[in-house]
Amino acid sequence: RKEVEQDPGPFNVPEGATVAFNCTYSNSASQSFFWYRQDCRKEPKLLMSVYSSGNEDGRFTAQLNRASQYISLLIRDSKLSDSATYLCVVTLLNTGNQFYFGTGTSLTVIP
Amino acid sequence: DGGITQSPKYLFRKEGQNVTLSCEQNLNHDAMYWYRQDPGQGLRLIYYSQIVNDFQKGDIAEGYSVSREKKESFPLTVTSAQKNPTAFYLCASSADRGRDNEQFFGPGTRLTVL
């Protein structure tokens, strides 16, 4: 069983739309959670960390549900520049900060 | 500017040859990581190192080797024993500061075996 599962999409949405991605994780001992963004043929870059209380950064909101073992990313007012693959990441306790990546969700924002 | 560099950006190799991918960071990070990414798949951990002169196997270490002689450098050798070496290889580093240790990635090396 994979540590992290994501819907690969693709999600094709018009500019200005709101889109949400979910990610489930299998290990209840998962410690830290992140969303990374990866542009085509580039390296992943941190979009935001995900905290138990939820956190917001401009148009982006991340939430964690430990009871159901999923994290979510909400993007409001989508821009063309949001087109990318979004990677869900979890770490496990006592694994030396090993990252476990989902396969990524592809988003294309259409004019 | 601080960051992680990987070289070369593109690498072509003949079957049966070993090849070494470079990864250097000037972020003063203790931990470094090597991942492999195949089309449509997530990143998979090959090796990681939390401190100089020490490293551990990740999920797919077979056919690869690493060294960590200096804090700044973590080269990866893809040996001829690796059955499917064509992939995008990403190096990352992180500081040892407890929770929420963001990993910073280099630009990657695309390896193609001919």
mmCIF file of N, CA and C in Angstrom, chain A residues 8-75:
data_model
loop_
_atom_site.group_PDB
_atom_site.id
_atom_site.type_symbol
_atom_site.label_atom_id
_atom_site.label_comp_id
_atom_site.label_asym_id
_atom_site.label_seq_id
_atom_site.Cartn_x
_atom_site.Cartn_y
_atom_site.Cartn_z
ATOM 1 N N PRO A 8 -4.573 11.678 -9.720
ATOM 2 C CA PRO A 8 -3.621 12.270 -10.669
ATOM 3 C C PRO A 8 -4.231 13.321 -11.586
ATOM 4 N N GLY A 9 -5.573 13.375 -11.633
ATOM 5 C CA GLY A 9 -6.232 14.304 -12.542
ATOM 6 C C GLY A 9 -6.189 13.765 -13.967
ATOM 7 N N PRO A 10 -6.072 14.586 -14.994
ATOM 8 C CA PRO A 10 -5.812 16.020 -14.867
ATOM 9 C C PRO A 10 -7.053 16.836 -14.528
ATOM 10 N N PHE A 11 -6.821 17.946 -13.875
ATOM 11 C CA PHE A 11 -7.866 18.911 -13.623
ATOM 12 C C PHE A 11 -7.685 20.044 -14.632
ATOM 13 N N ASN A 12 -8.702 20.288 -15.416
ATOM 14 C CA ASN A 12 -8.693 21.402 -16.376
ATOM 15 C C ASN A 12 -9.780 22.372 -15.959
ATOM 16 N N VAL A 13 -9.399 23.560 -15.515
ATOM 17 C CA VAL A 13 -10.379 24.505 -14.987
ATOM 18 C C VAL A 13 -10.216 25.860 -15.675
ATOM 19 N N PRO A 14 -11.285 26.638 -15.767
ATOM 20 C CA PRO A 14 -11.173 27.972 -16.357
ATOM 21 C C PRO A 14 -10.551 28.953 -15.368
ATOM 22 N N GLU A 15 -9.963 29.985 -15.914
ATOM 23 C CA GLU A 15 -9.434 31.061 -15.060
ATOM 24 C C GLU A 15 -10.519 31.551 -14.121
ATOM 25 N N GLY A 16 -10.103 31.805 -12.883
ATOM 26 C CA GLY A 16 -11.049 32.328 -11.905
ATOM 27 C C GLY A 16 -11.775 31.259 -11.117
ATOM 28 N N ALA A 17 -11.656 30.019 -11.531
ATOM 29 C CA ALA A 17 -12.360 28.933 -10.826
ATOM 30 C C ALA A 17 -11.670 28.598 -9.512
ATOM 31 N N THR A 18 -12.417 27.919 -8.673
ATOM 32 C CA THR A 18 -11.862 27.368 -7.439
ATOM 33 C C THR A 18 -11.701 25.865 -7.640
ATOM 34 N N VAL A 19 -10.545 25.361 -7.245
ATOM 35 C CA VAL A 19 -10.268 23.932 -7.438
ATOM 36 C C VAL A 19 -9.680 23.364 -6.147
ATOM 37 N N ALA A 20 -10.028 22.128 -5.853
ATOM 38 C CA ALA A 20 -9.548 21.492 -4.625
ATOM 39 C C ALA A 20 -8.925 20.139 -4.938
ATOM 40 N N PHE A 21 -7.806 19.870 -4.284
ATOM 41 C CA PHE A 21 -7.124 18.581 -4.411
ATOM 42 C C PHE A 21 -7.113 17.912 -3.046
ATOM 43 N N ASN A 22 -7.286 16.608 -3.062
ATOM 44 C CA ASN A 22 -7.173 15.845 -1.830
ATOM 45 C C ASN A 22 -6.055 14.836 -1.922
ATOM 46 N N CYS A 23 -5.583 14.451 -0.777
ATOM 47 C CA CYS A 23 -4.487 13.498 -0.697
ATOM 48 C C CYS A 23 -4.717 12.684 0.572
ATOM 49 N N THR A 24 -4.609 11.368 0.485
ATOM 50 C CA THR A 24 -4.767 10.532 1.677
ATOM 51 C C THR A 24 -3.437 9.877 2.014
ATOM 52 N N TYR A 25 -3.218 9.656 3.281
ATOM 53 C CA TYR A 25 -1.999 8.988 3.715
ATOM 54 C C TYR A 25 -2.353 7.793 4.575
ATOM 55 N N SER A 26 -1.493 6.782 4.550
ATOM 56 C CA SER A 26 -1.861 5.501 5.154
ATOM 57 C C SER A 26 -1.378 5.338 6.585
ATOM 58 N N ASN A 27 -0.326 6.068 6.962
ATOM 59 C CA ASN A 27 0.283 5.837 8.270
ATOM 60 C C ASN A 27 -0.160 6.905 9.265
ATOM 61 N N SER A 28 -0.819 6.476 10.303
ATOM 62 C CA SER A 28 -1.314 7.432 11.297
ATOM 63 C C SER A 28 -0.184 8.115 12.055
ATOM 64 N N ALA A 29 1.053 7.571 11.942
ATOM 65 C CA ALA A 29 2.210 8.197 12.602
ATOM 66 C C ALA A 29 2.838 9.286 11.743
ATOM 67 N N SER A 30 2.209 9.623 10.630
ATOM 68 C CA SER A 30 2.738 10.691 9.783
ATOM 69 C C SER A 30 2.857 11.964 10.598
ATOM 70 N N GLN A 31 3.976 12.659 10.384
ATOM 71 C CA GLN A 31 4.329 13.744 11.288
ATOM 72 C C GLN A 31 4.138 15.128 10.684
ATOM 73 N N SER A 32 4.706 15.328 9.509
ATOM 74 C CA SER A 32 4.637 16.625 8.856
ATOM 75 C C SER A 32 4.049 16.459 7.459
ATOM 76 N N PHE A 33 3.455 17.551 6.978
ATOM 77 C CA PHE A 33 2.724 17.490 5.715
ATOM 78 C C PHE A 33 3.021 18.737 4.904
ATOM 79 N N PHE A 34 3.160 18.534 3.601
ATOM 80 C CA PHE A 34 3.505 19.645 2.720
ATOM 81 C C PHE A 34 2.774 19.501 1.399
ATOM 82 N N TRP A 35 2.610 20.621 0.736
ATOM 83 C CA TRP A 35 2.266 20.645 -0.681
ATOM 84 C C TRP A 35 3.440 21.276 -1.430
ATOM 85 N N TYR A 36 3.905 20.554 -2.449
ATOM 86 C CA TYR A 36 4.932 21.068 -3.333
ATOM 87 C C TYR A 36 4.313 21.293 -4.710
ATOM 88 N N ARG A 37 4.894 22.233 -5.435
ATOM 89 C CA ARG A 37 4.468 22.496 -6.806
ATOM 90 C C ARG A 37 5.627 22.118 -7.724
ATOM 91 N N GLN A 38 5.303 21.438 -8.838
ATOM 92 C CA GLN A 38 6.336 21.088 -9.801
ATOM 93 C C GLN A 38 5.877 21.507 -11.193
ATOM 94 N N ASP A 39 6.634 22.408 -11.785
ATOM 95 C CA ASP A 39 6.371 22.798 -13.165
ATOM 96 C C ASP A 39 7.002 21.769 -14.098
ATOM 97 N N CYS A 40 6.523 21.773 -15.337
ATOM 98 C CA CYS A 40 6.951 20.758 -16.300
ATOM 99 C C CYS A 40 8.471 20.732 -16.459
ATOM 100 N N ARG A 41 9.054 19.575 -16.231
ATOM 101 C CA ARG A 41 10.480 19.354 -16.420
ATOM 102 C C ARG A 41 11.356 20.200 -15.471
ATOM 103 N N LYS A 42 10.783 20.595 -14.352
ATOM 104 C CA LYS A 42 11.528 21.353 -13.352
ATOM 105 C C LYS A 42 11.534 20.607 -12.023
ATOM 106 N N GLU A 43 12.262 21.166 -11.056
ATOM 107 C CA GLU A 43 12.287 20.553 -9.740
ATOM 108 C C GLU A 43 11.071 20.967 -8.919
ATOM 109 N N PRO A 44 10.679 20.155 -7.939
ATOM 110 C CA PRO A 44 9.586 20.564 -7.038
ATOM 111 C C PRO A 44 10.019 21.729 -6.156
ATOM 112 N N LYS A 45 9.053 22.587 -5.842
ATOM 113 C CA LYS A 45 9.309 23.699 -4.920
ATOM 114 C C LYS A 45 8.195 23.751 -3.898
ATOM 115 N N LEU A 46 8.568 24.078 -2.665
ATOM 116 C CA LEU A 46 7.576 24.114 -1.597
ATOM 117 C C LEU A 46 6.513 25.160 -1.874
ATOM 118 N N LEU A 47 5.261 24.735 -1.828
ATOM 119 C CA LEU A 47 4.140 25.662 -1.929
ATOM 120 C C LEU A 47 3.728 26.099 -0.526
ATOM 121 N N MET A 48 3.468 25.123 0.321
ATOM 122 C CA MET A 48 3.133 25.448 1.708
ATOM 123 C C MET A 48 3.186 24.207 2.585
ATOM 124 N N SER A 49 3.505 24.444 3.841
ATOM 125 C CA SER A 49 3.381 23.401 4.846
ATOM 126 C C SER A 49 1.915 23.322 5.261
ATOM 127 N N VAL A 50 1.531 22.198 5.836
ATOM 128 C CA VAL A 50 0.139 22.009 6.245
ATOM 129 C C VAL A 50 0.103 21.771 7.745
ATOM 130 N N TYR A 51 -0.636 22.592 8.452
ATOM 131 C CA TYR A 51 -0.709 22.493 9.901
ATOM 132 C C TYR A 51 -2.079 21.992 10.328
ATOM 133 N N SER A 52 -2.134 21.442 11.524
ATOM 134 C CA SER A 52 -3.387 20.869 12.030
ATOM 135 C C SER A 52 -4.511 21.887 12.068
ATOM 136 N N SER A 53 -4.138 23.130 12.308
ATOM 137 C CA SER A 53 -5.155 24.185 12.413
ATOM 138 C C SER A 53 -5.562 24.726 11.049
ATOM 139 N N GLY A 54 -4.926 24.218 10.010
ATOM 140 C CA GLY A 54 -5.186 24.752 8.676
ATOM 141 C C GLY A 54 -4.388 26.025 8.476
ATOM 142 N N ASN A 55 -4.024 26.320 7.263
ATOM 143 C CA ASN A 55 -3.302 27.544 6.996
ATOM 144 C C ASN A 55 -3.600 28.063 5.603
ATOM 145 N N GLU A 56 -3.448 29.372 5.486
ATOM 146 C CA GLU A 56 -3.823 30.053 4.261
ATOM 147 C C GLU A 56 -2.679 30.940 3.816
ATOM 148 N N ASP A 57 -2.453 30.988 2.510
ATOM 149 C CA ASP A 57 -1.432 31.873 1.955
ATOM 150 C C ASP A 57 -2.005 32.461 0.679
ATOM 151 N N GLY A 58 -2.579 33.641 0.809
ATOM 152 C CA GLY A 58 -3.194 34.273 -0.353
ATOM 153 C C GLY A 58 -4.365 33.449 -0.861
ATOM 154 N N ARG A 59 -4.277 33.011 -2.094
ATOM 155 C CA ARG A 59 -5.377 32.256 -2.716
ATOM 156 C C ARG A 59 -5.338 30.767 -2.360
ATOM 157 N N PHE A 60 -4.343 30.360 -1.633
ATOM 158 C CA PHE A 60 -4.138 28.943 -1.326
ATOM 159 C C PHE A 60 -4.480 28.648 0.136
ATOM 160 N N THR A 61 -5.251 27.585 0.331
ATOM 161 C CA THR A 61 -5.588 27.137 1.682
ATOM 162 C C THR A 61 -5.302 25.651 1.794
ATOM 163 N N ALA A 62 -4.586 25.275 2.834
ATOM 164 C CA ALA A 62 -4.274 23.863 3.075
ATOM 165 C C ALA A 62 -4.927 23.428 4.376
ATOM 166 N N GLN A 63 -5.451 22.234 4.387
ATOM 167 C CA GLN A 63 -6.078 21.704 5.597
ATOM 168 C C GLN A 63 -5.619 20.279 5.834
ATOM 169 N N LEU A 64 -5.599 19.903 7.107
ATOM 170 C CA LEU A 64 -5.202 18.562 7.534
ATOM 171 C C LEU A 64 -6.329 17.970 8.363
ATOM 172 N N ASN A 65 -6.703 16.746 8.053
ATOM 173 C CA ASN A 65 -7.680 16.018 8.853
ATOM 174 C C ASN A 65 -7.015 14.738 9.329
ATOM 175 N N ARG A 66 -6.530 14.767 10.555
ATOM 176 C CA ARG A 66 -5.788 13.605 11.076
ATOM 177 C C ARG A 66 -6.714 12.416 11.310
ATOM 178 N N ALA A 67 -7.927 12.662 11.699
ATOM 179 C CA ALA A 67 -8.859 11.559 11.986
ATOM 180 C C ALA A 67 -9.125 10.738 10.720
ATOM 181 N N SER A 68 -9.279 11.427 9.589
ATOM 182 C CA SER A 68 -9.560 10.749 8.326
ATOM 183 C C SER A 68 -8.307 10.541 7.491
ATOM 184 N N GLN A 69 -7.201 11.053 7.979
ATOM 185 C CA GLN A 69 -5.902 10.895 7.321
ATOM 186 C C GLN A 69 -5.903 11.425 5.894
ATOM 187 N N TYR A 70 -6.293 12.677 5.771
ATOM 188 C CA TYR A 70 -6.143 13.302 4.458
ATOM 189 C C TYR A 70 -5.762 14.764 4.626
ATOM 190 N N ILE A 71 -5.142 15.277 3.582
ATOM 191 C CA ILE A 71 -4.860 16.700 3.504
ATOM 192 C C ILE A 71 -5.448 17.232 2.205
ATOM 193 N N SER A 72 -5.721 18.508 2.210
ATOM 194 C CA SER A 72 -6.348 19.113 1.041
ATOM 195 C C SER A 72 -5.661 20.425 0.704
ATOM 196 N N LEU A 73 -5.801 20.807 -0.550
ATOM 197 C CA LEU A 73 -5.304 22.093 -1.034
ATOM 198 C C LEU A 73 -6.414 22.736 -1.845
ATOM 199 N N LEU A 74 -6.754 23.952 -1.472
ATOM 200 C CA LEU A 74 -7.790 24.703 -2.180
ATOM 201 C C LEU A 74 -7.141 25.892 -2.852
ATOM 202 N N ILE A 75 -7.406 26.062 -4.135
ATOM 203 C CA ILE A 75 -6.901 27.207 -4.873
ATOM 204 C C ILE A 75 -8.098 28.021 -5.344
#
